[in-house]
């Protein structure tokens, strides 16, 4: 386990710390920086099992986000889940979106919903369906149409910016770029900022992944959606 000033090595045997009962270990672990949790879970099988248990994540949730226990369940298509997922959602809201109000947890859950469908699924649903689900969720929570559209756009941008740079992401972004436009009423219409970011990442971070045909197909879509387009996007 490593903190900001010292380095302590835990031996899985012949160490009184390793013989502590589970409830005391949980009280210690939830006070350790999150960045060290993976290392801790590798020390001992007992500890690894603890990090899979609901009571550790519930303790961590209440320690890091004391008001979480008083939050009401919300309606809508995106579920809240157990303590580990709630902790992850609140951590994302605080560290990616810098939110610290009644909106924070649902925004984190929406981010997880979108990222999982885009990253894990071998055949992700069309962007319009995912976007519509996000909009429905925010509306179900009582947000205004303008706030709903703004938060949905922020969620898409955050997910796109945090996708790993690999072949799967390139294929995903290419699919998003080539999807045809469907007219939908506000706030279900997709943000121009989000569509721009998809093309921007393709033509900058993934430029070397294109073959000749794919490049000109995506470029034609970009020219159809945006005028003018940056000169840096031109040239295969």
mmCIF file of N, CA, C and O in Angstrom, residues 61-150:
data_model
loop_
_atom_site.group_PDB
_atom_site.id
_atom_site.type_symbol
_atom_site.label_atom_id
_atom_site.label_comp_id
_atom_site.label_asym_id
_atom_site.label_seq_id
_atom_site.Cartn_x
_atom_site.Cartn_y
_atom_site.Cartn_z
ATOM 1 N N UNK A 61 -18.675 3.865 0.097
ATOM 2 C CA UNK A 61 -19.645 4.823 -0.430
ATOM 3 C C UNK A 61 -20.024 5.858 0.625
ATOM 4 O O UNK A 61 -20.010 7.071 0.367
ATOM 5 N N UNK A 62 -20.338 5.392 1.833
ATOM 6 C CA UNK A 62 -20.771 6.314 2.885
ATOM 7 C C UNK A 62 -19.624 7.171 3.401
ATOM 8 O O UNK A 62 -19.839 8.314 3.809
ATOM 9 N N UNK A 63 -18.408 6.628 3.379
ATOM 10 C CA UNK A 63 -17.269 7.432 3.843
ATOM 11 C C UNK A 63 -16.940 8.539 2.839
ATOM 12 O O UNK A 63 -16.681 9.676 3.228
ATOM 13 N N UNK A 64 -16.939 8.212 1.554
ATOM 14 C CA UNK A 64 -16.564 9.201 0.536
ATOM 15 C C UNK A 64 -17.718 10.130 0.161
ATOM 16 O O UNK A 64 -17.491 11.291 -0.186
ATOM 17 N N UNK A 65 -18.949 9.598 0.226
ATOM 18 C CA UNK A 65 -20.125 10.382 -0.176
ATOM 19 C C UNK A 65 -21.204 10.210 0.892
ATOM 20 O O UNK A 65 -22.142 9.413 0.716
ATOM 21 N N UNK A 66 -21.082 10.918 2.013
ATOM 22 C CA UNK A 66 -21.966 10.690 3.162
ATOM 23 C C UNK A 66 -23.453 10.850 2.862
ATOM 24 O O UNK A 66 -24.287 10.220 3.520
ATOM 25 N N UNK A 67 -23.817 11.676 1.886
ATOM 26 C CA UNK A 67 -25.233 11.900 1.589
ATOM 27 C C UNK A 67 -25.834 10.820 0.697
ATOM 28 O O UNK A 67 -27.039 10.823 0.439
ATOM 29 N N UNK A 68 -24.989 9.892 0.224
ATOM 30 C CA UNK A 68 -25.477 8.881 -0.708
ATOM 31 C C UNK A 68 -26.556 7.999 -0.084
ATOM 32 O O UNK A 68 -27.463 7.525 -0.784
ATOM 33 N N UNK A 69 -26.492 7.773 1.213
ATOM 34 C CA UNK A 69 -27.458 6.894 1.867
ATOM 35 C C UNK A 69 -28.850 7.519 1.918
ATOM 36 O O UNK A 69 -29.837 6.819 2.146
ATOM 37 N N UNK A 70 -28.922 8.847 1.724
ATOM 38 C CA UNK A 70 -30.215 9.533 1.790
ATOM 39 C C UNK A 70 -30.788 9.815 0.402
ATOM 40 O O UNK A 70 -31.874 10.369 0.293
ATOM 41 N N UNK A 71 -30.053 9.444 -0.648
ATOM 42 C CA UNK A 71 -30.516 9.717 -2.009
ATOM 43 C C UNK A 71 -31.710 8.831 -2.349
ATOM 44 O O UNK A 71 -31.736 7.641 -2.038
ATOM 45 N N UNK A 72 -32.695 9.436 -2.990
ATOM 46 C CA UNK A 72 -33.880 8.684 -3.395
ATOM 47 C C UNK A 72 -33.616 7.954 -4.706
ATOM 48 O O UNK A 72 -32.828 8.401 -5.534
ATOM 49 N N UNK A 73 -34.280 6.829 -4.872
ATOM 50 C CA UNK A 73 -34.190 6.124 -6.151
ATOM 51 C C UNK A 73 -34.922 6.936 -7.209
ATOM 52 O O UNK A 73 -35.927 7.576 -6.930
ATOM 53 N N UNK A 74 -34.401 6.895 -8.439
ATOM 54 C CA UNK A 74 -35.001 7.686 -9.509
ATOM 55 C C UNK A 74 -35.731 6.778 -10.500
ATOM 56 O O UNK A 74 -35.393 5.614 -10.655
ATOM 57 N N UNK A 75 -36.718 7.330 -11.185
ATOM 58 C CA UNK A 75 -37.380 6.580 -12.259
ATOM 59 C C UNK A 75 -36.512 6.618 -13.518
ATOM 60 O O UNK A 75 -35.514 7.336 -13.582
ATOM 61 N N UNK A 76 -36.900 5.836 -14.513
ATOM 62 C CA UNK A 76 -36.180 5.896 -15.779
ATOM 63 C C UNK A 76 -35.507 4.585 -16.131
ATOM 64 O O UNK A 76 -35.471 3.633 -15.339
ATOM 65 N N UNK A 77 -34.918 4.513 -17.328
ATOM 66 C CA UNK A 77 -34.393 3.246 -17.856
ATOM 67 C C UNK A 77 -33.020 2.843 -17.337
ATOM 68 O O UNK A 77 -32.604 1.711 -17.542
ATOM 69 N N UNK A 78 -32.287 3.744 -16.681
ATOM 70 C CA UNK A 78 -30.929 3.423 -16.223
ATOM 71 C C UNK A 78 -30.964 3.163 -14.715
ATOM 72 O O UNK A 78 -31.232 4.068 -13.929
ATOM 73 N N UNK A 79 -30.715 1.927 -14.271
ATOM 74 C CA UNK A 79 -30.840 1.589 -12.850
ATOM 75 C C UNK A 79 -29.688 2.132 -12.011
ATOM 76 O O UNK A 79 -28.627 2.476 -12.532
ATOM 77 N N UNK A 80 -29.924 2.178 -10.698
ATOM 78 C CA UNK A 80 -28.906 2.696 -9.782
ATOM 79 C C UNK A 80 -27.863 1.646 -9.441
ATOM 80 O O UNK A 80 -26.688 1.943 -9.334
ATOM 81 N N UNK A 81 -28.268 0.413 -9.238
ATOM 82 C CA UNK A 81 -27.320 -0.649 -8.920
ATOM 83 C C UNK A 81 -26.917 -0.675 -7.452
ATOM 84 O O UNK A 81 -27.419 0.076 -6.621
ATOM 85 N N UNK A 82 -25.962 -1.560 -7.143
ATOM 86 C CA UNK A 82 -25.496 -1.733 -5.773
ATOM 87 C C UNK A 82 -24.395 -0.737 -5.443
ATOM 88 O O UNK A 82 -24.052 0.132 -6.241
ATOM 89 N N UNK A 83 -23.817 -0.881 -4.257
ATOM 90 C CA UNK A 83 -22.905 0.137 -3.727
ATOM 91 C C UNK A 83 -21.664 0.351 -4.592
ATOM 92 O O UNK A 83 -21.206 1.485 -4.757
ATOM 93 N N UNK A 84 -21.104 -0.727 -5.156
ATOM 94 C CA UNK A 84 -19.899 -0.559 -5.976
ATOM 95 C C UNK A 84 -20.187 0.310 -7.191
ATOM 96 O O UNK A 84 -19.402 1.206 -7.526
ATOM 97 N N UNK A 85 -21.313 0.059 -7.835
ATOM 98 C CA UNK A 85 -21.653 0.860 -9.016
ATOM 99 C C UNK A 85 -21.981 2.293 -8.616
ATOM 100 O O UNK A 85 -21.626 3.244 -9.316
ATOM 101 N N UNK A 86 -22.661 2.465 -7.494
ATOM 102 C CA UNK A 86 -22.980 3.816 -7.032
ATOM 103 C C UNK A 86 -21.699 4.576 -6.686
ATOM 104 O O UNK A 86 -21.580 5.763 -6.998
ATOM 105 N N UNK A 87 -20.755 3.904 -6.046
ATOM 106 C CA UNK A 87 -19.477 4.547 -5.717
ATOM 107 C C UNK A 87 -18.778 4.980 -7.001
ATOM 108 O O UNK A 87 -18.275 6.107 -7.111
ATOM 109 N N UNK A 88 -18.740 4.076 -7.984
ATOM 110 C CA UNK A 88 -18.078 4.387 -9.254
ATOM 111 C C UNK A 88 -18.752 5.562 -9.939
ATOM 112 O O UNK A 88 -18.084 6.466 -10.464
ATOM 113 N N UNK A 89 -20.087 5.575 -9.944
ATOM 114 C CA UNK A 89 -20.822 6.661 -10.591
ATOM 115 C C UNK A 89 -20.539 8.002 -9.926
ATOM 116 O O UNK A 89 -20.319 9.015 -10.604
ATOM 117 N N UNK A 90 -20.545 8.029 -8.597
ATOM 118 C CA UNK A 90 -20.277 9.284 -7.882
ATOM 119 C C UNK A 90 -18.831 9.725 -8.060
ATOM 120 O O UNK A 90 -18.537 10.917 -8.175
ATOM 121 N N UNK A 91 -17.913 8.772 -8.096
ATOM 122 C CA UNK A 91 -16.499 9.099 -8.322
ATOM 123 C C UNK A 91 -16.325 9.726 -9.706
ATOM 124 O O UNK A 91 -15.594 10.714 -9.871
ATOM 125 N N UNK A 92 -16.981 9.165 -10.707
ATOM 126 C CA UNK A 92 -16.913 9.707 -12.068
ATOM 127 C C UNK A 92 -17.507 11.107 -12.114
ATOM 128 O O UNK A 92 -16.936 12.029 -12.717
ATOM 129 N N UNK A 93 -18.655 11.294 -11.478
ATOM 130 C CA UNK A 93 -19.300 12.602 -11.492
ATOM 131 C C UNK A 93 -18.417 13.676 -10.884
ATOM 132 O O UNK A 93 -18.341 14.798 -11.385
ATOM 133 N N UNK A 94 -17.728 13.310 -9.810
ATOM 134 C CA UNK A 94 -16.885 14.285 -9.118
ATOM 135 C C UNK A 94 -15.590 14.556 -9.875
ATOM 136 O O UNK A 94 -15.125 15.697 -9.940
ATOM 137 N N UNK A 95 -14.986 13.513 -10.463
ATOM 138 C CA UNK A 95 -13.653 13.657 -11.040
ATOM 139 C C UNK A 95 -13.637 13.907 -12.546
ATOM 140 O O UNK A 95 -12.645 14.420 -13.066
ATOM 141 N N UNK A 96 -14.712 13.556 -13.242
ATOM 142 C CA UNK A 96 -14.786 13.808 -14.691
ATOM 143 C C UNK A 96 -15.677 14.999 -14.990
ATOM 144 O O UNK A 96 -15.340 15.855 -15.804
ATOM 145 N N UNK A 97 -16.826 15.078 -14.294
ATOM 146 C CA UNK A 97 -17.778 16.152 -14.575
ATOM 147 C C UNK A 97 -17.696 17.301 -13.576
ATOM 148 O O UNK A 97 -18.305 18.343 -13.793
ATOM 149 N N UNK A 98 -16.995 17.105 -12.459
ATOM 150 C CA UNK A 98 -16.867 18.138 -11.412
ATOM 151 C C UNK A 98 -18.235 18.562 -10.888
ATOM 152 O O UNK A 98 -18.478 19.744 -10.619
ATOM 153 N N UNK A 99 -19.134 17.596 -10.746
ATOM 154 C CA UNK A 99 -20.462 17.867 -10.208
ATOM 155 C C UNK A 99 -20.487 17.556 -8.721
ATOM 156 O O UNK A 99 -19.862 16.608 -8.259
ATOM 157 N N UNK A 100 -21.240 18.333 -7.984
ATOM 158 C CA UNK A 100 -21.349 18.099 -6.543
ATOM 159 C C UNK A 100 -22.716 18.582 -6.067
ATOM 160 O O UNK A 100 -22.823 19.385 -5.162
ATOM 161 N N UNK A 101 -23.774 18.102 -6.725
ATOM 162 C CA UNK A 101 -25.123 18.470 -6.324
ATOM 163 C C UNK A 101 -26.056 17.291 -6.568
ATOM 164 O O UNK A 101 -25.600 16.155 -6.713
ATOM 165 N N UNK A 102 -27.361 17.565 -6.621
ATOM 166 C CA UNK A 102 -28.319 16.477 -6.727
ATOM 167 C C UNK A 102 -28.235 15.740 -8.054
ATOM 168 O O UNK A 102 -28.774 14.657 -8.209
ATOM 169 N N UNK A 103 -27.549 16.322 -9.051
ATOM 170 C CA UNK A 103 -27.441 15.683 -10.351
ATOM 171 C C UNK A 103 -26.296 14.680 -10.425
ATOM 172 O O UNK A 103 -26.225 13.891 -11.360
ATOM 173 N N UNK A 104 -25.386 14.718 -9.441
ATOM 174 C CA UNK A 104 -24.107 14.044 -9.626
ATOM 175 C C UNK A 104 -24.222 12.546 -9.871
ATOM 176 O O UNK A 104 -23.619 12.020 -10.803
ATOM 177 N N UNK A 105 -25.012 11.827 -9.105
ATOM 178 C CA UNK A 105 -25.010 10.371 -9.226
ATOM 179 C C UNK A 105 -25.624 9.901 -10.541
ATOM 180 O O UNK A 105 -25.083 9.013 -11.196
ATOM 181 N N UNK A 106 -26.730 10.489 -10.960
ATOM 182 C CA UNK A 106 -27.372 10.021 -12.182
ATOM 183 C C UNK A 106 -26.495 10.307 -13.400
ATOM 184 O O UNK A 106 -26.471 9.525 -14.356
ATOM 185 N N UNK A 107 -25.746 11.394 -13.384
ATOM 186 C CA UNK A 107 -24.836 11.682 -14.497
ATOM 187 C C UNK A 107 -23.743 10.621 -14.559
ATOM 188 O O UNK A 107 -23.380 10.143 -15.640
ATOM 189 N N UNK A 108 -23.214 10.221 -13.406
ATOM 190 C CA UNK A 108 -22.212 9.166 -13.373
ATOM 191 C C UNK A 108 -22.752 7.837 -13.889
ATOM 192 O O UNK A 108 -22.078 7.125 -14.637
ATOM 193 N N UNK A 109 -23.983 7.500 -13.516
ATOM 194 C CA UNK A 109 -24.598 6.261 -14.007
ATOM 195 C C UNK A 109 -24.837 6.317 -15.509
ATOM 196 O O UNK A 109 -24.681 5.300 -16.207
ATOM 197 N N UNK A 110 -25.195 7.489 -16.008
ATOM 198 C CA UNK A 110 -25.415 7.643 -17.446
ATOM 199 C C UNK A 110 -24.111 7.468 -18.201
ATOM 200 O O UNK A 110 -24.069 6.835 -19.265
ATOM 201 N N UNK A 111 -23.033 8.011 -17.658
ATOM 202 C CA UNK A 111 -21.702 7.828 -18.258
ATOM 203 C C UNK A 111 -21.347 6.346 -18.328
ATOM 204 O O UNK A 111 -20.892 5.847 -19.366
ATOM 205 N N UNK A 112 -21.559 5.618 -17.233
ATOM 206 C CA UNK A 112 -21.261 4.181 -17.205
ATOM 207 C C UNK A 112 -22.117 3.424 -18.212
ATOM 208 O O UNK A 112 -21.621 2.531 -18.913
ATOM 209 N N UNK A 113 -23.394 3.759 -18.266
ATOM 210 C CA UNK A 113 -24.313 3.112 -19.218
ATOM 211 C C UNK A 113 -23.802 3.273 -20.647
ATOM 212 O O UNK A 113 -23.696 2.298 -21.410
ATOM 213 N N UNK A 114 -23.446 4.496 -21.023
ATOM 214 C CA UNK A 114 -23.013 4.752 -22.393
ATOM 215 C C UNK A 114 -21.659 4.109 -22.675
ATOM 216 O O UNK A 114 -21.474 3.462 -23.723
ATOM 217 N N UNK A 115 -20.726 4.236 -21.762
ATOM 218 C CA UNK A 115 -19.376 3.703 -21.983
ATOM 219 C C UNK A 115 -19.400 2.184 -22.108
ATOM 220 O O UNK A 115 -18.712 1.599 -22.961
ATOM 221 N N UNK A 116 -20.198 1.537 -21.283
ATOM 222 C CA UNK A 116 -20.277 0.076 -21.338
ATOM 223 C C UNK A 116 -20.895 -0.394 -22.655
ATOM 224 O O UNK A 116 -20.429 -1.372 -23.246
ATOM 225 N N UNK A 117 -21.921 0.287 -23.120
ATOM 226 C CA UNK A 117 -22.548 -0.124 -24.379
ATOM 227 C C UNK A 117 -21.611 0.098 -25.563
ATOM 228 O O UNK A 117 -21.627 -0.683 -26.521
ATOM 229 N N UNK A 118 -20.798 1.135 -25.494
ATOM 230 C CA UNK A 118 -19.886 1.414 -26.604
ATOM 231 C C UNK A 118 -18.629 0.552 -26.562
ATOM 232 O O UNK A 118 -18.131 0.119 -27.598
ATOM 233 N N UNK A 119 -18.114 0.288 -25.364
ATOM 234 C CA UNK A 119 -16.838 -0.417 -25.237
ATOM 235 C C UNK A 119 -16.985 -1.926 -25.177
ATOM 236 O O UNK A 119 -16.193 -2.653 -25.773
ATOM 237 N N UNK A 120 -17.962 -2.401 -24.453
ATOM 238 C CA UNK A 120 -18.051 -3.836 -24.169
ATOM 239 C C UNK A 120 -18.818 -4.572 -25.258
ATOM 240 O O UNK A 120 -18.460 -5.681 -25.652
ATOM 241 N N UNK A 121 -19.865 -3.968 -25.748
ATOM 242 C CA UNK A 121 -20.710 -4.646 -26.732
ATOM 243 C C UNK A 121 -19.987 -4.794 -28.064
ATOM 244 O O UNK A 121 -19.361 -3.854 -28.549
ATOM 245 N N UNK A 122 -20.054 -6.001 -28.648
ATOM 246 C CA UNK A 122 -19.455 -6.211 -29.968
ATOM 247 C C UNK A 122 -20.310 -5.585 -31.061
ATOM 248 O O UNK A 122 -19.810 -5.260 -32.135
ATOM 249 N N UNK A 123 -21.595 -5.414 -30.786
ATOM 250 C CA UNK A 123 -22.503 -4.760 -31.727
ATOM 251 C C UNK A 123 -23.297 -3.704 -30.965
ATOM 252 O O UNK A 123 -24.447 -3.925 -30.580
ATOM 253 N N UNK A 124 -22.693 -2.538 -30.702
ATOM 254 C CA UNK A 124 -23.401 -1.516 -29.918
ATOM 255 C C UNK A 124 -24.647 -1.033 -30.641
ATOM 256 O O UNK A 124 -24.686 -0.995 -31.881
ATOM 257 N N UNK A 125 -25.690 -0.687 -29.898
ATOM 258 C CA UNK A 125 -26.907 -0.160 -30.527
ATOM 259 C C UNK A 125 -26.595 1.130 -31.287
ATOM 260 O O UNK A 125 -25.578 1.782 -31.025
ATOM 261 N N UNK A 126 -27.451 1.511 -32.218
ATOM 262 C CA UNK A 126 -27.250 2.792 -32.910
ATOM 263 C C UNK A 126 -27.157 3.947 -31.918
ATOM 264 O O UNK A 126 -27.787 3.918 -30.852
ATOM 265 N N UNK A 127 -26.380 4.948 -32.288
ATOM 266 C CA UNK A 127 -26.174 6.086 -31.392
ATOM 267 C C UNK A 127 -27.487 6.758 -31.027
ATOM 268 O O UNK A 127 -27.654 7.241 -29.904
ATOM 269 N N UNK A 128 -28.437 6.781 -31.976
ATOM 270 C CA UNK A 128 -29.717 7.425 -31.698
ATOM 271 C C UNK A 128 -30.479 6.761 -30.575
ATOM 272 O O UNK A 128 -31.142 7.434 -29.772
ATOM 273 N N UNK A 129 -30.389 5.422 -30.486
ATOM 274 C CA UNK A 129 -31.076 4.700 -29.413
ATOM 275 C C UNK A 129 -30.418 4.986 -28.068
ATOM 276 O O UNK A 129 -31.086 5.242 -27.058
ATOM 277 N N UNK A 130 -29.080 4.948 -28.030
ATOM 278 C CA UNK A 130 -28.366 5.242 -26.785
ATOM 279 C C UNK A 130 -28.635 6.671 -26.336
ATOM 280 O O UNK A 130 -28.871 6.934 -25.151
ATOM 281 N N UNK A 131 -28.590 7.592 -27.292
ATOM 282 C CA UNK A 131 -28.833 9.002 -26.969
ATOM 283 C C UNK A 131 -30.257 9.192 -26.456
ATOM 284 O O UNK A 131 -30.483 9.914 -25.468
ATOM 285 N N UNK A 132 -31.220 8.534 -27.097
ATOM 286 C CA UNK A 132 -32.605 8.649 -26.651
ATOM 287 C C UNK A 132 -32.809 8.113 -25.245
ATOM 288 O O UNK A 132 -33.578 8.681 -24.454
ATOM 289 N N UNK A 133 -32.115 7.018 -24.909
ATOM 290 C CA UNK A 133 -32.213 6.458 -23.560
ATOM 291 C C UNK A 133 -31.679 7.442 -22.529
ATOM 292 O O UNK A 133 -32.254 7.615 -21.447
ATOM 293 N N UNK A 134 -30.559 8.094 -22.854
ATOM 294 C CA UNK A 134 -29.979 9.086 -21.940
ATOM 295 C C UNK A 134 -30.939 10.259 -21.747
ATOM 296 O O UNK A 134 -31.174 10.715 -20.615
ATOM 297 N N UNK A 135 -31.507 10.747 -22.843
ATOM 298 C CA UNK A 135 -32.460 11.856 -22.753
ATOM 299 C C UNK A 135 -33.671 11.458 -21.909
ATOM 300 O O UNK A 135 -34.120 12.216 -21.029
ATOM 301 N N UNK A 136 -34.204 10.257 -22.159
ATOM 302 C CA UNK A 136 -35.353 9.775 -21.372
ATOM 303 C C UNK A 136 -35.026 9.734 -19.887
ATOM 304 O O UNK A 136 -35.872 10.071 -19.045
ATOM 305 N N UNK A 137 -33.802 9.308 -19.560
ATOM 306 C CA UNK A 137 -33.417 9.210 -18.154
ATOM 307 C C UNK A 137 -33.392 10.578 -17.490
ATOM 308 O O UNK A 137 -33.923 10.772 -16.393
ATOM 309 N N UNK A 138 -32.784 11.551 -18.145
ATOM 310 C CA UNK A 138 -32.697 12.892 -17.550
ATOM 311 C C UNK A 138 -34.080 13.535 -17.435
ATOM 312 O O UNK A 138 -34.386 14.207 -16.447
ATOM 313 N N UNK A 139 -34.921 13.333 -18.443
ATOM 314 C CA UNK A 139 -36.283 13.880 -18.384
ATOM 315 C C UNK A 139 -37.070 13.233 -17.248
ATOM 316 O O UNK A 139 -37.814 13.901 -16.516
ATOM 317 N N UNK A 140 -36.894 11.902 -17.073
ATOM 318 C CA UNK A 140 -37.585 11.196 -15.989
ATOM 319 C C UNK A 140 -37.183 11.724 -14.617
ATOM 320 O O UNK A 140 -37.955 11.639 -13.661
ATOM 321 N N UNK A 141 -35.976 12.277 -14.532
ATOM 322 C CA UNK A 141 -35.494 12.839 -13.266
ATOM 323 C C UNK A 141 -35.922 14.292 -13.082
ATOM 324 O O UNK A 141 -35.494 14.949 -12.127
ATOM 325 N N UNK A 142 -36.739 14.791 -13.996
ATOM 326 C CA UNK A 142 -37.305 16.119 -13.824
ATOM 327 C C UNK A 142 -36.463 17.261 -14.357
ATOM 328 O O UNK A 142 -36.737 18.424 -14.033
ATOM 329 N N UNK A 143 -35.461 16.967 -15.169
ATOM 330 C CA UNK A 143 -34.623 18.039 -15.704
ATOM 331 C C UNK A 143 -35.323 18.743 -16.869
ATOM 332 O O UNK A 143 -36.129 18.148 -17.580
ATOM 333 N N UNK A 144 -34.979 20.006 -17.059
ATOM 334 C CA UNK A 144 -35.525 20.768 -18.173
ATOM 335 C C UNK A 144 -34.963 20.242 -19.489
ATOM 336 O O UNK A 144 -33.947 19.539 -19.516
ATOM 337 N N UNK A 145 -35.600 20.610 -20.585
ATOM 338 C CA UNK A 145 -35.130 20.151 -21.893
ATOM 339 C C UNK A 145 -33.734 20.680 -22.198
ATOM 340 O O UNK A 145 -32.901 19.956 -22.744
ATOM 341 N N UNK A 146 -33.483 21.926 -21.843
ATOM 342 C CA UNK A 146 -32.156 22.495 -22.105
ATOM 343 C C UNK A 146 -31.085 21.805 -21.268
ATOM 344 O O UNK A 146 -29.999 21.494 -21.765
ATOM 345 N N UNK A 147 -31.377 21.562 -19.988
ATOM 346 C CA UNK A 147 -30.417 20.895 -19.111
ATOM 347 C C UNK A 147 -30.194 19.466 -19.571
ATOM 348 O O UNK A 147 -29.061 18.950 -19.554
ATOM 349 N N UNK A 148 -31.260 18.799 -20.005
ATOM 350 C CA UNK A 148 -31.159 17.439 -20.507
ATOM 351 C C UNK A 148 -30.233 17.368 -21.711
ATOM 352 O O UNK A 148 -29.343 16.515 -21.784
ATOM 353 N N UNK A 149 -30.441 18.260 -22.663
ATOM 354 C CA UNK A 149 -29.610 18.274 -23.874
ATOM 355 C C UNK A 149 -28.156 18.575 -23.526
ATOM 356 O O UNK A 149 -27.231 17.945 -24.071
ATOM 357 N N UNK A 150 -27.930 19.513 -22.616
ATOM 358 C CA UNK A 150 -26.565 19.881 -22.217
ATOM 359 C C UNK A 150 -25.847 18.722 -21.537
ATOM 360 O O UNK A 150 -24.695 18.401 -21.880
#
